Short mmCIF file of C-alpha atoms in Angstrom, two decimals:
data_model
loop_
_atom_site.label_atom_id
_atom_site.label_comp_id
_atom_site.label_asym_id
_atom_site.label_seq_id
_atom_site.Cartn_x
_atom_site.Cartn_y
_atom_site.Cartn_z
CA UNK X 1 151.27 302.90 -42.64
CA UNK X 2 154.07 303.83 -44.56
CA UNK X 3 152.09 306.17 -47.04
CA UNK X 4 151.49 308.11 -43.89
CA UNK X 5 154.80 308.14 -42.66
CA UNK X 6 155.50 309.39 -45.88
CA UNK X 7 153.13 312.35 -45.44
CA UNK X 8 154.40 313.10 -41.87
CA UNK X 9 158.00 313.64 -43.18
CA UNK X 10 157.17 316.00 -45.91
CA UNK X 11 154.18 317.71 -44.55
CA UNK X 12 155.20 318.34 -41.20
CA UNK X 13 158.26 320.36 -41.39
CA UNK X 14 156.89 322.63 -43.41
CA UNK X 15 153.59 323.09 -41.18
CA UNK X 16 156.47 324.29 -38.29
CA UNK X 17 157.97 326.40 -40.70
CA UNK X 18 154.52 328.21 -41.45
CA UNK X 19 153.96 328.83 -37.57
CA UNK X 20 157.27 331.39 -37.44
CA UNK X 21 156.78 335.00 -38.42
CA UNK X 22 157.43 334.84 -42.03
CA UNK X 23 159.96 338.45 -41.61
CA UNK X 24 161.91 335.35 -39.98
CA UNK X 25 162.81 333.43 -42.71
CA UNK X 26 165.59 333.95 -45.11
CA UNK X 27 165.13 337.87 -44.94
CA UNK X 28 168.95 338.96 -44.50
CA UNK X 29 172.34 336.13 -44.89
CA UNK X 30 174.37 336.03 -42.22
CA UNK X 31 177.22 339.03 -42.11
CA UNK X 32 179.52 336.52 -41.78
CA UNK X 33 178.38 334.20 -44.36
CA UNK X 34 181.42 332.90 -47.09
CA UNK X 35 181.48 330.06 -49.00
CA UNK X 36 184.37 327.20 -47.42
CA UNK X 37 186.32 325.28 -49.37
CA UNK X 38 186.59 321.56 -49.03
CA UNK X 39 189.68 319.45 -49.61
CA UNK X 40 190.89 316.00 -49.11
CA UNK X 41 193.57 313.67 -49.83
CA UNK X 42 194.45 310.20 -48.95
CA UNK X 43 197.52 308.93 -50.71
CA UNK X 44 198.62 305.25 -50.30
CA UNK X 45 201.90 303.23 -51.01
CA UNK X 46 201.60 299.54 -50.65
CA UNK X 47 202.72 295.80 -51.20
CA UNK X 48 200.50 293.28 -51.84
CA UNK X 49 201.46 288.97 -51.25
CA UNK X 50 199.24 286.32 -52.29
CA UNK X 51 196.76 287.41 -54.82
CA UNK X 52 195.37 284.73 -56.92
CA UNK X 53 193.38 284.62 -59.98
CA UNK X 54 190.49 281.37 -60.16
CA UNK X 55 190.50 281.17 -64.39
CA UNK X 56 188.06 278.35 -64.28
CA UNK X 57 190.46 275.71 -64.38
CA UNK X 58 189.60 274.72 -61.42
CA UNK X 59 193.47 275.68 -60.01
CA UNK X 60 194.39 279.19 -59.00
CA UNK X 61 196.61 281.31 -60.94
CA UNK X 62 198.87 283.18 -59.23
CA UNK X 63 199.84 286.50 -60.06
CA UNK X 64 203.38 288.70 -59.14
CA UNK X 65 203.14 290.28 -55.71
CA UNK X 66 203.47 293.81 -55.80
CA UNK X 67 204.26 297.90 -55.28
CA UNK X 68 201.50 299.64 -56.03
CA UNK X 69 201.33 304.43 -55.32
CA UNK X 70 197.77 305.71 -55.53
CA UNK X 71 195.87 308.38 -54.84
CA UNK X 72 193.33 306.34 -52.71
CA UNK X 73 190.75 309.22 -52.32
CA UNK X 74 189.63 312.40 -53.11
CA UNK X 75 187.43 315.24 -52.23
CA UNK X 76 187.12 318.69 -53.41
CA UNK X 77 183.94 321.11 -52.99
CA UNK X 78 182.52 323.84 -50.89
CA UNK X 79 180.21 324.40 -48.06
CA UNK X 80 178.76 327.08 -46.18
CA UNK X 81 175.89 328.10 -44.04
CA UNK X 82 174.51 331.80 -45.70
CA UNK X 83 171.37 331.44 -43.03
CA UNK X 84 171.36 330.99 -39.31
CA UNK X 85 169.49 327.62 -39.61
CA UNK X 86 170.25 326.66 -43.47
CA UNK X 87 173.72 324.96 -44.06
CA UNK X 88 174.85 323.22 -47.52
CA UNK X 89 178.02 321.24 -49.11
CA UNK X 90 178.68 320.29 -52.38
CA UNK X 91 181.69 318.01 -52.97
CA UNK X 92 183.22 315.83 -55.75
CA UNK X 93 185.13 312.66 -55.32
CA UNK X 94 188.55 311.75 -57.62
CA UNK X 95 188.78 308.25 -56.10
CA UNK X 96 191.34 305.09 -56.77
CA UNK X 97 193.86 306.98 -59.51
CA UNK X 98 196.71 304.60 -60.19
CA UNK X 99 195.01 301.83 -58.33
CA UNK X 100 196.19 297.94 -59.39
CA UNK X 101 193.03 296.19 -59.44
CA UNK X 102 195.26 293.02 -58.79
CA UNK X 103 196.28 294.59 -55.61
CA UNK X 104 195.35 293.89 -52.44
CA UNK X 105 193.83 296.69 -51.00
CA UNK X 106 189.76 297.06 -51.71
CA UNK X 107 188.15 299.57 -54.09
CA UNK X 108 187.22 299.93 -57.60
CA UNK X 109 189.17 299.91 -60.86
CA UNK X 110 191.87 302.52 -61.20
CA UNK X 111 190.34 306.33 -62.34
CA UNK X 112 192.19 305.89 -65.53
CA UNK X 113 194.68 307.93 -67.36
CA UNK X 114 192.51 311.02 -67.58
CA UNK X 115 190.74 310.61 -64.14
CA UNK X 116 187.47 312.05 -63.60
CA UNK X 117 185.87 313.61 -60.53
CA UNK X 118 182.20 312.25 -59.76
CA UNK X 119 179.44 313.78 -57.60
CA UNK X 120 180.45 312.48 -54.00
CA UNK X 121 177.53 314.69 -51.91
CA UNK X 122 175.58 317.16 -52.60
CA UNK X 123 172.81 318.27 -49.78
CA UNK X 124 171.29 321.32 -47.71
CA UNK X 125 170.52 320.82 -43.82
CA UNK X 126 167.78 323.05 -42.44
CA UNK X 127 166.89 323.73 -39.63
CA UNK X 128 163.21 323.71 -39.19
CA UNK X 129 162.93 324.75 -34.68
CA UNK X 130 164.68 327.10 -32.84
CA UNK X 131 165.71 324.00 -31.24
CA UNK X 132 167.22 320.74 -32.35
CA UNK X 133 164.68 318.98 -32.58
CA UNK X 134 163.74 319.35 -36.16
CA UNK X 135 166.20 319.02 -39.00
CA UNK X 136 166.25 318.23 -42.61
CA UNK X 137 168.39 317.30 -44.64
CA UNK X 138 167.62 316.59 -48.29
CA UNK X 139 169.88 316.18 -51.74
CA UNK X 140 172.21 313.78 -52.86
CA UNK X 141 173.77 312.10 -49.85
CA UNK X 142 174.61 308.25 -48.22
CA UNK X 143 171.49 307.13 -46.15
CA UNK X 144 172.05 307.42 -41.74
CA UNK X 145 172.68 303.16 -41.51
CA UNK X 146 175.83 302.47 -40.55
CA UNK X 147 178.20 304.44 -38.19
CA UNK X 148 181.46 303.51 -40.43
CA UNK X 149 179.02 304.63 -43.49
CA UNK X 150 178.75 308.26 -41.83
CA UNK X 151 182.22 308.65 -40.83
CA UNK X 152 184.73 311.06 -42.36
CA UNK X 153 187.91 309.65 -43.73
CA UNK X 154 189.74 312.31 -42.14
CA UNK X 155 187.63 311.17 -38.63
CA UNK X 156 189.08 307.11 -39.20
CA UNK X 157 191.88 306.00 -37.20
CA UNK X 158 192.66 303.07 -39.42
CA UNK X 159 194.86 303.57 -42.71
CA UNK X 160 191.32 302.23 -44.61
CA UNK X 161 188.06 302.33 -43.35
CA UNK X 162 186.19 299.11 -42.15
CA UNK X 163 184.64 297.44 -45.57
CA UNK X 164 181.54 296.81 -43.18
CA UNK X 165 180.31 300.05 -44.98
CA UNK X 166 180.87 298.58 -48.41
CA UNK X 167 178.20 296.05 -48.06
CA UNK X 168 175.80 297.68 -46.18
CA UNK X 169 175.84 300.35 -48.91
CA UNK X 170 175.87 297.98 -51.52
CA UNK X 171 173.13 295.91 -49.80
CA UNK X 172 171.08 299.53 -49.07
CA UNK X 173 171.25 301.16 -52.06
CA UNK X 174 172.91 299.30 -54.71
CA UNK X 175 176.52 300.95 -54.93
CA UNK X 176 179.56 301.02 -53.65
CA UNK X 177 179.27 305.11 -52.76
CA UNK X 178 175.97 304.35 -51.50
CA UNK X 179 174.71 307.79 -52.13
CA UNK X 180 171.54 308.10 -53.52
CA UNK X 181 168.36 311.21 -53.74
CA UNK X 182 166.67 311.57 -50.72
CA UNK X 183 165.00 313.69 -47.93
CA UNK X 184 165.81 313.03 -44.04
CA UNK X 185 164.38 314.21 -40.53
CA UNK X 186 166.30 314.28 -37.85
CA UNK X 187 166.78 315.50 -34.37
CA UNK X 188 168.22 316.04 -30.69
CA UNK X 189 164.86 315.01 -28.33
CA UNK X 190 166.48 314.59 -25.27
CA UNK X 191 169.61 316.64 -24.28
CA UNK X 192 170.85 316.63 -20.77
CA UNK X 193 174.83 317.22 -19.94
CA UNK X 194 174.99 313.02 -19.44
CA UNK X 195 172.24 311.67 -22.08
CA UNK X 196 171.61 312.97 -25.44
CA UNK X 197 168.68 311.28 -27.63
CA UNK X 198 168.85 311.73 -31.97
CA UNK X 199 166.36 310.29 -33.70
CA UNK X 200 166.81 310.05 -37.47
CA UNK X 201 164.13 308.92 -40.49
CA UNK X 202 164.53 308.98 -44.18
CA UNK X 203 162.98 308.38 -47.41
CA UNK X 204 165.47 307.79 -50.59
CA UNK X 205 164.86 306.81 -54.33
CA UNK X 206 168.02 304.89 -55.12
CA UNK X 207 168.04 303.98 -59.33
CA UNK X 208 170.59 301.52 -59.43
CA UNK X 209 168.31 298.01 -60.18
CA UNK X 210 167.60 298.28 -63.48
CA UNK X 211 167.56 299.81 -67.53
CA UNK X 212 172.16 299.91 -66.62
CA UNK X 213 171.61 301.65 -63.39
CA UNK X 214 168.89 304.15 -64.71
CA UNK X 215 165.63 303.29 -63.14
CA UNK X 216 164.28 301.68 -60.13
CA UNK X 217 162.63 299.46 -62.18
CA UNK X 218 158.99 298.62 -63.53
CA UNK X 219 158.35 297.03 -60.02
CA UNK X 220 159.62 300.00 -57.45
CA UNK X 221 159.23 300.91 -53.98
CA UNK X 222 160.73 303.88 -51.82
CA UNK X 223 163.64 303.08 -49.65
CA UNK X 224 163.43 303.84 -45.76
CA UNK X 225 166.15 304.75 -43.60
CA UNK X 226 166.20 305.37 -39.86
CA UNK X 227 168.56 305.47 -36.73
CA UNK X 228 168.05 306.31 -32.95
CA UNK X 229 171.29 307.03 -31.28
CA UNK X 230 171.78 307.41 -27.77
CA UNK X 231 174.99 309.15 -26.09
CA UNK X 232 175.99 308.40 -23.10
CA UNK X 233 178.04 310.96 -20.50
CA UNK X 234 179.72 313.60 -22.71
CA UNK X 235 178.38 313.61 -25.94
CA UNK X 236 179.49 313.28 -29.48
CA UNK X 237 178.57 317.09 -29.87
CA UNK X 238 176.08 320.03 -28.47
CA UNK X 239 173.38 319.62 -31.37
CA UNK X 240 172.15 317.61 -34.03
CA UNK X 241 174.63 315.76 -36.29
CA UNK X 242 174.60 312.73 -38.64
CA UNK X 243 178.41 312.03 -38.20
CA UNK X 244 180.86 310.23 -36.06
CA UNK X 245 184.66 309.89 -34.97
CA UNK X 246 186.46 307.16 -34.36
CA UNK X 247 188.95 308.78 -31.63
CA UNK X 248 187.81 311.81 -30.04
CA UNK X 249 192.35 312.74 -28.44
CA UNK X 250 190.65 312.48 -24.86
CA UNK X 251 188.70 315.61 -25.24
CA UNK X 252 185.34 313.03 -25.05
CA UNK X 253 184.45 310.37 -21.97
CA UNK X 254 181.18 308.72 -23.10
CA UNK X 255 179.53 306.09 -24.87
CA UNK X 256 177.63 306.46 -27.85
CA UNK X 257 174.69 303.38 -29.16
CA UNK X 258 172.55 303.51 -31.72
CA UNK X 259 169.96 300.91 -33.67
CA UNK X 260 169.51 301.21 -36.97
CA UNK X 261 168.10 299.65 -40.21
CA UNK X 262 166.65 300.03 -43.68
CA UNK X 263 164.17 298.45 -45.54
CA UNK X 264 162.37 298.84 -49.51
CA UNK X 265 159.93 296.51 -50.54
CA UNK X 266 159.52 294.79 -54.09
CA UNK X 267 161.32 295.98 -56.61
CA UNK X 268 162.61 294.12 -60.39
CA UNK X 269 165.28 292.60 -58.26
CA UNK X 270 163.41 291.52 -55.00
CA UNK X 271 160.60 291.52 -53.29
CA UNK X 272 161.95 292.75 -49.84
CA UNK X 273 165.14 293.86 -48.92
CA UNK X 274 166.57 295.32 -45.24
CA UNK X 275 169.02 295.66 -43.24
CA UNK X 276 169.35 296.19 -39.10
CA UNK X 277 171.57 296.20 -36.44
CA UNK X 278 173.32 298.00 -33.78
CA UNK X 279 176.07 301.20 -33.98
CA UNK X 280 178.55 301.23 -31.15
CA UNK X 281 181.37 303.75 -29.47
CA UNK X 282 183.13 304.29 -26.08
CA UNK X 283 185.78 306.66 -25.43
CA UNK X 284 187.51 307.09 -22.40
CA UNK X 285 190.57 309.03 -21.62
CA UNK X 286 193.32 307.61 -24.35
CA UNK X 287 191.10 304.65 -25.27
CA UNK X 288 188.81 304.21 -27.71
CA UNK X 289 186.80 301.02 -29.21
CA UNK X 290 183.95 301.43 -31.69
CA UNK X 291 182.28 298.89 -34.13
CA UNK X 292 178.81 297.86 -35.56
CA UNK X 293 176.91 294.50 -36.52
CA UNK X 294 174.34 294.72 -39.13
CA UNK X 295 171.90 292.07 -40.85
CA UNK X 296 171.07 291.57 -44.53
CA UNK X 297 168.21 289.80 -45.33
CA UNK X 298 166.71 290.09 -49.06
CA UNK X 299 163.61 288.23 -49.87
CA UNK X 300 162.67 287.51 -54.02
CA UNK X 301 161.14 284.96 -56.38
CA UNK X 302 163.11 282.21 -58.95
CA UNK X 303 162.20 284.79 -61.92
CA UNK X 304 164.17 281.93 -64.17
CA UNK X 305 163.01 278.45 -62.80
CA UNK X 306 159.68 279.21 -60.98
CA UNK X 307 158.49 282.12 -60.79
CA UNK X 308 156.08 280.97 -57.76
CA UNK X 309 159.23 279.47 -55.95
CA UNK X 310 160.32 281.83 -53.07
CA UNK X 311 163.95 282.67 -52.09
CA UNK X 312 166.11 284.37 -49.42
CA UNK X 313 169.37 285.72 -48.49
CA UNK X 314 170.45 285.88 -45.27
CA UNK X 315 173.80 287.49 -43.76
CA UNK X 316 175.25 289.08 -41.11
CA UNK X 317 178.53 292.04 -41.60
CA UNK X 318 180.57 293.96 -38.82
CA UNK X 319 183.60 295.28 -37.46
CA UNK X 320 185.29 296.50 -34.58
CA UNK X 321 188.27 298.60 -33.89
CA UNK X 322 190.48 299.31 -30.77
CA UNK X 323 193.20 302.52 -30.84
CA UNK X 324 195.06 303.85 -27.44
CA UNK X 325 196.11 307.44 -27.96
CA UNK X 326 200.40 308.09 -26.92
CA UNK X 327 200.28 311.86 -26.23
CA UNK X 328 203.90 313.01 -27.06
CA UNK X 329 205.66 315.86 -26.05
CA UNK X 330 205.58 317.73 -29.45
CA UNK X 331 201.85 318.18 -29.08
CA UNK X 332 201.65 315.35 -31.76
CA UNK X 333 199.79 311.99 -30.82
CA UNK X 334 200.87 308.02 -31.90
CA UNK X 335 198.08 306.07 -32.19
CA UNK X 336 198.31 301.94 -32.76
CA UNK X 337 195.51 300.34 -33.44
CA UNK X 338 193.81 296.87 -34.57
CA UNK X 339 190.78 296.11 -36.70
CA UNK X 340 188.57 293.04 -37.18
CA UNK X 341 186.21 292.87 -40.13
CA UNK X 342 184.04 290.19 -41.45
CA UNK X 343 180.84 289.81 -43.62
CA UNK X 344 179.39 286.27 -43.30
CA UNK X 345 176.78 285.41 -45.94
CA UNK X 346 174.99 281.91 -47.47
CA UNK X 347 178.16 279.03 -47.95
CA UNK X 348 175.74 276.26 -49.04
CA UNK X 349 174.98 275.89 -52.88
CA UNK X 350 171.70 276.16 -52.29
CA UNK X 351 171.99 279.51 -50.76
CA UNK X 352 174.58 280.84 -52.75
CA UNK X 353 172.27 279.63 -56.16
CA UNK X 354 169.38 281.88 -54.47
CA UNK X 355 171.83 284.65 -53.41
CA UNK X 356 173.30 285.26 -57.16
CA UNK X 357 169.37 285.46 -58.39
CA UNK X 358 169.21 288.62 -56.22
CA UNK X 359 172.61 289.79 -56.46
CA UNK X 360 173.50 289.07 -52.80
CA UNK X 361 176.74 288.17 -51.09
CA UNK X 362 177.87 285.02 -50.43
CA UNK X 363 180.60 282.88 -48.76
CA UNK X 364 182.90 284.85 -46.14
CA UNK X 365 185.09 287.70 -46.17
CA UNK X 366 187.22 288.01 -43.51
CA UNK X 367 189.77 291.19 -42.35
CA UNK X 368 192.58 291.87 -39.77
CA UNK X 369 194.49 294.80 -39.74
CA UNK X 370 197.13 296.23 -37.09
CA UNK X 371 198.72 299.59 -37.63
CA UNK X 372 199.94 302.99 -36.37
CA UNK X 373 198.63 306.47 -37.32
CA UNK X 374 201.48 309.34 -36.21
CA UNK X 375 198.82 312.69 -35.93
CA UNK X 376 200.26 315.82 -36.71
CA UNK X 377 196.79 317.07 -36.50
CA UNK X 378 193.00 315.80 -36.87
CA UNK X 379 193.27 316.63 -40.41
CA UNK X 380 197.31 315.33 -41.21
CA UNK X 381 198.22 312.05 -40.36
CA UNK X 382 200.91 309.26 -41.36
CA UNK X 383 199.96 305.45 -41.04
CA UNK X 384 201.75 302.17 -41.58
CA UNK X 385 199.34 299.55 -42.12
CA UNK X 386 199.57 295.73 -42.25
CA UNK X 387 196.51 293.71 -43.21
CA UNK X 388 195.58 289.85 -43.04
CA UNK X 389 192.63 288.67 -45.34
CA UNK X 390 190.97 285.42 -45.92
CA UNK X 391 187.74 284.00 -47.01
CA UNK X 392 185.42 281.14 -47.15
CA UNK X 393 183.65 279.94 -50.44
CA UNK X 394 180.08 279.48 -50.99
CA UNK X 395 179.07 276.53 -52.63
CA UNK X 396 180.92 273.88 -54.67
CA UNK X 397 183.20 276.18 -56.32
CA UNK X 398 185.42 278.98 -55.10
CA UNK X 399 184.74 280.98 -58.36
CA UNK X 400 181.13 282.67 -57.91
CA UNK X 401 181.53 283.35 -54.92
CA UNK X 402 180.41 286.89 -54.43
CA UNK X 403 182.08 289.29 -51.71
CA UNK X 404 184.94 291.35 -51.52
CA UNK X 405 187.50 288.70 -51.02
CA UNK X 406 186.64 286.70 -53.71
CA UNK X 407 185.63 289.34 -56.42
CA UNK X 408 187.02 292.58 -57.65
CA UNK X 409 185.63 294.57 -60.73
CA UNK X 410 187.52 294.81 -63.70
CA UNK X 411 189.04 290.97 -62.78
CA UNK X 412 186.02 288.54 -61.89
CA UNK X 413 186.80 285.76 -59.50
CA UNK X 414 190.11 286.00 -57.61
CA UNK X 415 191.36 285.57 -54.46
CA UNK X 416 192.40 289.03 -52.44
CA UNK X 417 196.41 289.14 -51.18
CA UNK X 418 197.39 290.25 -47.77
CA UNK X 419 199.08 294.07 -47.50
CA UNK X 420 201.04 296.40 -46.08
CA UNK X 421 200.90 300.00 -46.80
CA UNK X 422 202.39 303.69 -45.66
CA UNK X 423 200.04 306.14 -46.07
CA UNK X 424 199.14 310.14 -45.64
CA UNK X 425 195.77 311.86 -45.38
CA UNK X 426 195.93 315.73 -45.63
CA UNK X 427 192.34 317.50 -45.05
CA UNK X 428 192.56 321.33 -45.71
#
């Protein structure tokens, strides 16, 4: 079933593409075609309490609280659309430069001294109808599970974006990014002024399990992707788009759902490994709420102990997030908000044994932030942050216990402070 699935995505397209007149396609660019540049940057200022490092003594060692300044993220590329249906982007990522690994905000080990910029996305988007119903996308690019996953940072309202995405990405693909080669078709089916219908399904070749991140493996299988989305009274836009916004200024009253999930079968890792759930957002007037609940489940073998012995992961992730927009009479808005996070995996010893064998989280990693963004703009924005975190262990022993609250690279086993930060994103 899937091998013909597989033959649908790639064939098909193409077979629509052969049925225009071929003077059609790509003859002339677009008069008005230039190439856009892209530019982002997210700069942070906080103070972390409480972070504690578990040295295998079986006590906690507690480290200085602290000031940390970095340049949170990144982006820099171009983009432009040079045909009436053929778009592209290609953008680089300079990500965590000054970071404190000891701090307590999330993210990966500070972009050293000389810091580098890394492939962030990379894709084309053709249109293949003279409607919307038809559209792929294909390149370098993070896979359509997950609404936080497929938001902009610039299109948050939250000083950082719910870690939800982390582990769903993680989980997905194998990476933090969670950007891997692939090839998606999407499209609008259904688009009246009060209910819009996108259907979305993809095929992607992640290489992250094994030879240090450069193969799939001697056991592989594709990954599949794929997302219906329904909106609600006004929708999220007039065509096809794999994006979201968290807070639409009261310029949208609707309510957008989608189901999604993901799923690759055996691999040198596991033998089956997915992830579903449901995408939420409402908007009305100066309120917004949005969120998402996902499950992880990851299916594999005892490789060490017996071979023949099966084993399973099972665990659940989400978040939710609640902003009111205060219009003010300098055009600019105030926005408070609140955010709940949590990924709840395996807290037996049992399960978290199994889990580690696959690389799976474990134990519980729980968030709560409150905050206020002051927008000068969609794309310039000031936010004071405070954040609350907290965890459960998995098993006998704090240390091993594998999850965001209880790990960070660069460090090992720790336990992750509370925080509270200023910062500015400036999108150009």
């Amino acid at each position: 079933m899937r091998i013909l699935l597989l033959f649908f995505i790639f064939l098909f397209p193409f077979i629509l593409v052969g049925q225009e007149k071929p003077q059609t396609q790509f003859a002339k660019k677009l008069e008005s075609y230039k190439i856009q540049p892209v530019a982002m940057m997210q700069l942070w200022s906080t103070y972390t309490i409480g972070t504690e490092i578990l040295n295998g003594t079986g006590l906690p060692d507690p480290v200085s609280n602290r000031f940390n300044s970095e340049l949170h993220r990144s982006r820099i590329g171009f983009k432009g659309q040079p045909y009436e249906n053929f778009k592209f982007a290609l953008v680089g990522a300079y990500d965590f430069v000054g970071r404190d690994v000891l701090a307590g905000t999330v993210g990966g080990n500070n972009n050293g001294a000389n810091p580098f910029i890394r492939l962030w996305l990379a894709k084309i988007e053709w249109r293949l109808s003279k409607n919307d119903a038809f559209n792929l996308t294909t390149g370098y690019f993070a896979t359509v599970v997950g609404r936080e996953s497929n938001t902009a940072p610039t299109r948050v309202t939250s000083m950082e974006k719910a870690w939800s995405q982390n582990y769903l990405r993680r989980h997905i693909v194998g990476t933090g990014p969670g950007r891997s080669p692939g090839i998606n078709l999407g499209g609008v089916v259904v688009n009246e002024s009060k209910f819009k219908l996108q259907y979305d399904v993809g095929i992607h070749s992640p290489q992250f399990v094994s030879y240090n991140g450069n193969s799939a493996g001697n056991v592989t299988s594709p990954l599949w992707a794929g997302k219906l989305t329904f909106d609600i009274g006004q929708p999220r836009g007039a065509g096809y788009s794999m994006g979201y916004k968290s807070n639409y200024f009261g310029k949208r009253n609707g309510a957008t759902i989608a189901f999604s999930g993901s799923y690759q079968g055996a691999t040198d890792l596991y033998k089956e490994n997915s992830a579903y759930g449901v995408e939420f957002g409402l908007h009305y007037d100066i309120f917004n709420i949005d969120g998402e609940y996902h499950l992880l489940n990851r299916k594999g073998t005892d490789v060490f102990s017996n071979p023949e012995q099966e084993i399973e992961s099972d665990a659940a992730v989400w978040f939710t997030r609640a902003t009111v927009n205060i219009n003010l009479k300098n055009g600019h808005v105030l926005v408070p908000y609140a955010m709940a996070v949590q990924f709840a995996g395996p807290k037996t010893q049992q399960g978290k044994d199994e889990a580690n064998l696959m690389r799976a989280f474990t134990g519980n990693d729980d968030e709560f932030s409150i905050g206020v963004e002051y927008n000068f703009n969609m794309d310039f924005k000031l936010t004071a942050n405070y954040t609350l975190r907290g965890g459960v262990q998995a098993g006998d022993d704090e240390a091993g216990t594998f999850n965001n609250y209880y790990r960070q690279g660069g460090v090992g086993d720790f336990k992750r402070g509370d925080w509270v930060g200023l910062g500015l994103v400036v999108g150009l």
